[in-house]
Short mmCIF file of C-alpha atoms and ligand atoms in Angstrom, two decimals:
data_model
loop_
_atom_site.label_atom_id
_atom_site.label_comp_id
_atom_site.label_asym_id
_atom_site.label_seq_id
_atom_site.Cartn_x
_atom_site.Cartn_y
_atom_site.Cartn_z
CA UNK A 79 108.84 67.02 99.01
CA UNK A 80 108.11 70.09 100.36
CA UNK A 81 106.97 72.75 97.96
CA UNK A 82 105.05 70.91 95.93
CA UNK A 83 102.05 72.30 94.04
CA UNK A 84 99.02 70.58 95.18
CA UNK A 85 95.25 70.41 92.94
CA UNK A 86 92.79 70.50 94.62
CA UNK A 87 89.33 70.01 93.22
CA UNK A 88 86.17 70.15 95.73
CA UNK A 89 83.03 71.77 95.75
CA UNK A 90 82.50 72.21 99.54
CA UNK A 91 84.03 75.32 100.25
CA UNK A 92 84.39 74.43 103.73
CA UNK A 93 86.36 71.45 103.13
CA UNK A 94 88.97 72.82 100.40
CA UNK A 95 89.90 75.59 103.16
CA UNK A 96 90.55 72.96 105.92
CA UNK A 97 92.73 71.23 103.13
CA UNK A 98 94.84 74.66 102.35
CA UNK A 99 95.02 75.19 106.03
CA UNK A 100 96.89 71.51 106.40
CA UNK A 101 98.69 71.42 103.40
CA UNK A 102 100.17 75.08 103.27
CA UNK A 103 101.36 74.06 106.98
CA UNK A 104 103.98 71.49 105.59
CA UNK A 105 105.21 74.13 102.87
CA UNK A 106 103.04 72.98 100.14
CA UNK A 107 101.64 75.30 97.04
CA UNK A 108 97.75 74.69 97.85
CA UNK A 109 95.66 75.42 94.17
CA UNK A 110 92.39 75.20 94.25
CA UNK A 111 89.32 74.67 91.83
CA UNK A 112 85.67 73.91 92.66
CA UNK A 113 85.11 71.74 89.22
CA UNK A 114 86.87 70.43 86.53
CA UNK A 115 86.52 73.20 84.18
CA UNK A 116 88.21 75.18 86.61
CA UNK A 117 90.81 73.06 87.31
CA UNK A 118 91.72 72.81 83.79
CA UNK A 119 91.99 76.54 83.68
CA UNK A 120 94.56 76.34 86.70
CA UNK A 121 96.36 73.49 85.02
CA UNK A 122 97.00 76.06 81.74
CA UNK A 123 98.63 78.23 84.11
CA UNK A 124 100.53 76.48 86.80
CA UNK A 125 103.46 74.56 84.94
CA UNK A 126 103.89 71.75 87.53
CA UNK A 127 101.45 69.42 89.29
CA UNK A 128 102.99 67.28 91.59
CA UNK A 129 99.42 65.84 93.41
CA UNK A 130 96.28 66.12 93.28
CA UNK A 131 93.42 65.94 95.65
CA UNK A 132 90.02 64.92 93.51
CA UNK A 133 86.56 64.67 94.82
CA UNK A 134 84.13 62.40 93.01
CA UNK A 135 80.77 64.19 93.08
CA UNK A 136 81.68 67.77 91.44
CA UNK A 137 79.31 70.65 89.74
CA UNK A 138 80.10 70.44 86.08
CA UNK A 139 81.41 69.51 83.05
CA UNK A 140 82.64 66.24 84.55
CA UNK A 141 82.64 64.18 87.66
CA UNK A 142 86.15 63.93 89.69
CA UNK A 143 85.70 60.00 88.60
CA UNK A 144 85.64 61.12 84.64
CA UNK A 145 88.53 63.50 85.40
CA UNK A 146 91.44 61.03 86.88
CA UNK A 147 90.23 58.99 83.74
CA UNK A 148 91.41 61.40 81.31
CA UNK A 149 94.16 62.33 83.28
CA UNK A 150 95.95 59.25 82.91
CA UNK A 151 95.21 59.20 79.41
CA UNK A 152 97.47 62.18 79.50
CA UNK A 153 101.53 61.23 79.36
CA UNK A 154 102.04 64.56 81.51
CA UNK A 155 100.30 63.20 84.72
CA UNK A 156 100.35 59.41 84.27
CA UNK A 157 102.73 59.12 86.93
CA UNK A 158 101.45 62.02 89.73
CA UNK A 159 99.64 61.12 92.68
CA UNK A 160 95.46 61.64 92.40
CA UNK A 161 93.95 61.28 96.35
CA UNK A 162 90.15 60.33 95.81
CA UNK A 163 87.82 62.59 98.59
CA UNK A 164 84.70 61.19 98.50
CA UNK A 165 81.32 60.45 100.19
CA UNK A 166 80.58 57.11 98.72
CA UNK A 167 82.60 55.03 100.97
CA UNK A 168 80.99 50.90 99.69
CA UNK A 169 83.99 48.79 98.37
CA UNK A 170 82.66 49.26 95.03
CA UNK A 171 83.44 52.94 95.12
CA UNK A 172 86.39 52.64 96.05
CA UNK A 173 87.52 49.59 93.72
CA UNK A 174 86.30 52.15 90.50
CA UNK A 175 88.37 55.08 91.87
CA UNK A 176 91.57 52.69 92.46
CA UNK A 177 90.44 51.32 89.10
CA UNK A 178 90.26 54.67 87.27
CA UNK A 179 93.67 55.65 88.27
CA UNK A 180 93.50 57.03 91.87
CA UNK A 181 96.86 56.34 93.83
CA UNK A 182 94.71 56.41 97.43
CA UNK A 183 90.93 57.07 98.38
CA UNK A 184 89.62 58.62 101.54
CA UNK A 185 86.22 58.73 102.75
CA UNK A 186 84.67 61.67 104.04
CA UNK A 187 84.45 62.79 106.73
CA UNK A 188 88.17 62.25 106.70
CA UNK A 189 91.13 63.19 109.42
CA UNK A 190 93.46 66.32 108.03
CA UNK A 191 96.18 64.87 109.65
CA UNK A 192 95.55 61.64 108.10
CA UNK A 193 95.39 63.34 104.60
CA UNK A 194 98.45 64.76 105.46
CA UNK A 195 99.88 62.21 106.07
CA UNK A 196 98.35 60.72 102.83
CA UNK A 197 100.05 62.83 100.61
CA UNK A 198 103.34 62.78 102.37
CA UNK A 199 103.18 58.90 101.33
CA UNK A 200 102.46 59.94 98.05
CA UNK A 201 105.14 62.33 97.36
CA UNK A 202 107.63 59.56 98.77
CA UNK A 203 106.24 57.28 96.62
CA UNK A 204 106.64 59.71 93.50
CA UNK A 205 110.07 60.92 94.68
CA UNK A 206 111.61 57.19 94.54
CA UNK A 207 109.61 55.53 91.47
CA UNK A 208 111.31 58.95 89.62
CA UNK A 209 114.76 57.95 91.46
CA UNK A 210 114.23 54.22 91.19
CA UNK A 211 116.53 53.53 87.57
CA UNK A 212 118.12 50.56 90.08
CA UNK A 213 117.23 47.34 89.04
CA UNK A 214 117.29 46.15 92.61
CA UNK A 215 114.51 46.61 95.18
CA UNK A 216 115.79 45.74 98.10
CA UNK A 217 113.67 45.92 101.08
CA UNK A 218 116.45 43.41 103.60
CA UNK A 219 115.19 40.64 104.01
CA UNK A 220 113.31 40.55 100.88
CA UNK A 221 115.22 41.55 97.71
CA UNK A 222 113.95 41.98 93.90
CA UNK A 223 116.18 41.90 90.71
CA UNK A 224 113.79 42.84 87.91
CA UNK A 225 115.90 42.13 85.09
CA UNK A 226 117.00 38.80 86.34
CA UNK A 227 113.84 37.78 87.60
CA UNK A 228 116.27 36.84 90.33
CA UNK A 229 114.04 36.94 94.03
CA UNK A 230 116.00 36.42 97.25
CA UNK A 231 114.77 36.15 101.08
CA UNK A 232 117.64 35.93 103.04
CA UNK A 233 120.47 33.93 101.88
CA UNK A 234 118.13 31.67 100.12
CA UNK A 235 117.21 32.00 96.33
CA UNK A 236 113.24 31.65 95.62
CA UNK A 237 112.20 29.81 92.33
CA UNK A 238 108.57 31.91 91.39
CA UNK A 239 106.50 31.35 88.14
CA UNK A 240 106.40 34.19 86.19
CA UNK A 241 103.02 35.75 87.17
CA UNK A 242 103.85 35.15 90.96
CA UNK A 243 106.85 37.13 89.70
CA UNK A 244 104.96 39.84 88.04
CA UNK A 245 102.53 40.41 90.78
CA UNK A 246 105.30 40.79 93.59
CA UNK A 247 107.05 43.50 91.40
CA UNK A 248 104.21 44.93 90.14
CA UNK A 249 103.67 45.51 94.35
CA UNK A 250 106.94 46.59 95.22
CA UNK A 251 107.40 49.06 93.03
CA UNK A 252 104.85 51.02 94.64
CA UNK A 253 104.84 50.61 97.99
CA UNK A 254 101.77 51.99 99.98
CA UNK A 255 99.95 51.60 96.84
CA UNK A 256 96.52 49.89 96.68
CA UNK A 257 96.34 47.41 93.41
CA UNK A 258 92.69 45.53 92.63
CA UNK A 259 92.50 42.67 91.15
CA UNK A 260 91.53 44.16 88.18
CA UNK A 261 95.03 46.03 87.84
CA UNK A 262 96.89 42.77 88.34
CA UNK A 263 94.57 41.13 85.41
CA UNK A 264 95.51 43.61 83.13
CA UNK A 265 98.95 43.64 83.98
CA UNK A 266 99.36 39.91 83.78
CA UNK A 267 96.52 39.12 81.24
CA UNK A 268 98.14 38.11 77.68
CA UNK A 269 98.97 35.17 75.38
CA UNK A 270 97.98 32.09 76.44
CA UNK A 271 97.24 33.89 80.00
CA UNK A 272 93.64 33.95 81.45
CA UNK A 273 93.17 35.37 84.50
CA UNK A 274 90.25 36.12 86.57
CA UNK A 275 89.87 37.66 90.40
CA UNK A 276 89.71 34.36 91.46
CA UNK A 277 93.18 33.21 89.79
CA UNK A 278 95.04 36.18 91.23
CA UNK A 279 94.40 34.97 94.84
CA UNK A 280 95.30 31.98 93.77
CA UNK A 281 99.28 33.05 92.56
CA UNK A 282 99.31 35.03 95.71
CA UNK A 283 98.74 32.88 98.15
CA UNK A 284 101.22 30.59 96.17
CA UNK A 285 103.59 33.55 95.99
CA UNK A 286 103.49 34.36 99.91
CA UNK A 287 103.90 30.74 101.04
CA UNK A 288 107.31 30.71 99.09
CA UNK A 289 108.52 33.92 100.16
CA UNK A 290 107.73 32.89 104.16
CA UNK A 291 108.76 35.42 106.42
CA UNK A 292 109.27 37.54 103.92
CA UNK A 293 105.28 37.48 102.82
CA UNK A 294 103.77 40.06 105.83
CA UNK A 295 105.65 42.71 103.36
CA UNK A 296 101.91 41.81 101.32
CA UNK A 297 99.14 43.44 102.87
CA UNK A 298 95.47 42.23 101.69
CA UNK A 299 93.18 45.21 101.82
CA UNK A 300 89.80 43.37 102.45
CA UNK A 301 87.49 43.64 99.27
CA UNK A 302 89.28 45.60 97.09
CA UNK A 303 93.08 43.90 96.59
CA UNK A 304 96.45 44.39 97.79
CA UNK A 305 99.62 46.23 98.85
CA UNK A 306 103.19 46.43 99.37
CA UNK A 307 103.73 47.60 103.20
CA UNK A 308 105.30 51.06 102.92
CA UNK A 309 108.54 50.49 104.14
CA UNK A 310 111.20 52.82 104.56
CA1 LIG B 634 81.32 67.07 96.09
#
């Protein structure tokens, strides 16, 4: 985790040296770009991108919203963390970032430490979804086989319908992720499948009851969706 090469793209000078400061502390490569075109120009020359730190509002050829976009669009960085910094802190903001492919959103002003702490997360994350060929996700009390469809709490064997199914894998798989309800409908939606905002909460609060103890792993993050608790 440590030497990573971190992006970061920010206008405010100010606030992309406080972020070098705290990230080069934990051993990280800090690059840094005050727009997009810019940080495209780094991207040509640094090899490996293992986060990156995006600000919305940004001078330029593109916003930092436009830029995650395309990113994902790219099969290079469809899997690396993106941290939204931002100013525009209503639930709407930050359902479009989550929505256009940012892993975690922080308002500004933001703790450093809590950034830090942010990306640490992040890497984690990265480090086991690359790692995670198992087909178990096992989290004690609570345990996940994804090719059997097979879920377990405890001893005891839990029968789930199949989008109750696909929602609690689709969380565990990234734990400490934020998911809207618009990334479970377009997970889920398909054939004979229509589901709204509405239907989601419905399969998980069906999905929780039958898990029981097991369901405070589920986190609802007011307004915007949900989350698998970051355990480790
Ligand atoms: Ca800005």
């Amino acid at each position: 985790m440590k030497d990573s090469t971190v992006l970061v793209i920010e206008d405010e000078q100010d606030i992309r040296d406080l972020i070098r400061f705290q990230l080069s502390s934990e051993g990280h490569e800090v690059v840094m770009a005050e727009s997009v075109d810019k940080a495209i120009e780094l991207m040509e020359k640094h090899e490996k991108i293992d986060l990156f730190i995006v600000d919305w509002m940004l001078p330029g050829v593109m916003s930092g919203l436009e830029f995650i976009k395309k990113l994902r669009l790219q099969k290079k960085f469809i899997e690396t963390p993106i941290i939204m910094i931002t100013a525009l802190s209503q639930a709407d903001n930050i359902v479009a970032g989550l929505d256009a492919g940012a892993d975690d959103y922080m308002t500004k002003p933001f703790d450093l430490n809590v950034l830090q702490a942010r990306v640490r997360v992040q890497l984690r994350n990265n480090l086991k979804s690359g790692k995670n060929a198992s087909d178990l996700l096992d989290f004690g009390l609570l345990k996940i086989e994804i090719s059997k469809c097979r879920v377990t709490v405890g001893k005891e064997e839990i029968q789930l319908t199949s989008t109750e199914f696909k929602i609690l894998t689709i969380l565990a798989q990234k734990p400490g992720h934020v998911f809207t309800r618009e990334q479970f409908i377009n997970n889920i939606q398909g054939e004979n499948i229509f589901v709204t905002g509405r239907t989601i909460d419905t399969h998980m609060a069906g999905l929780r009851k039958k898990i029981g103890e097991a369901a405070n792993l589920i986190e609802t993050i007011r307004g915007i969706g949900y989350k698998f608790k970051d355990v480790l």
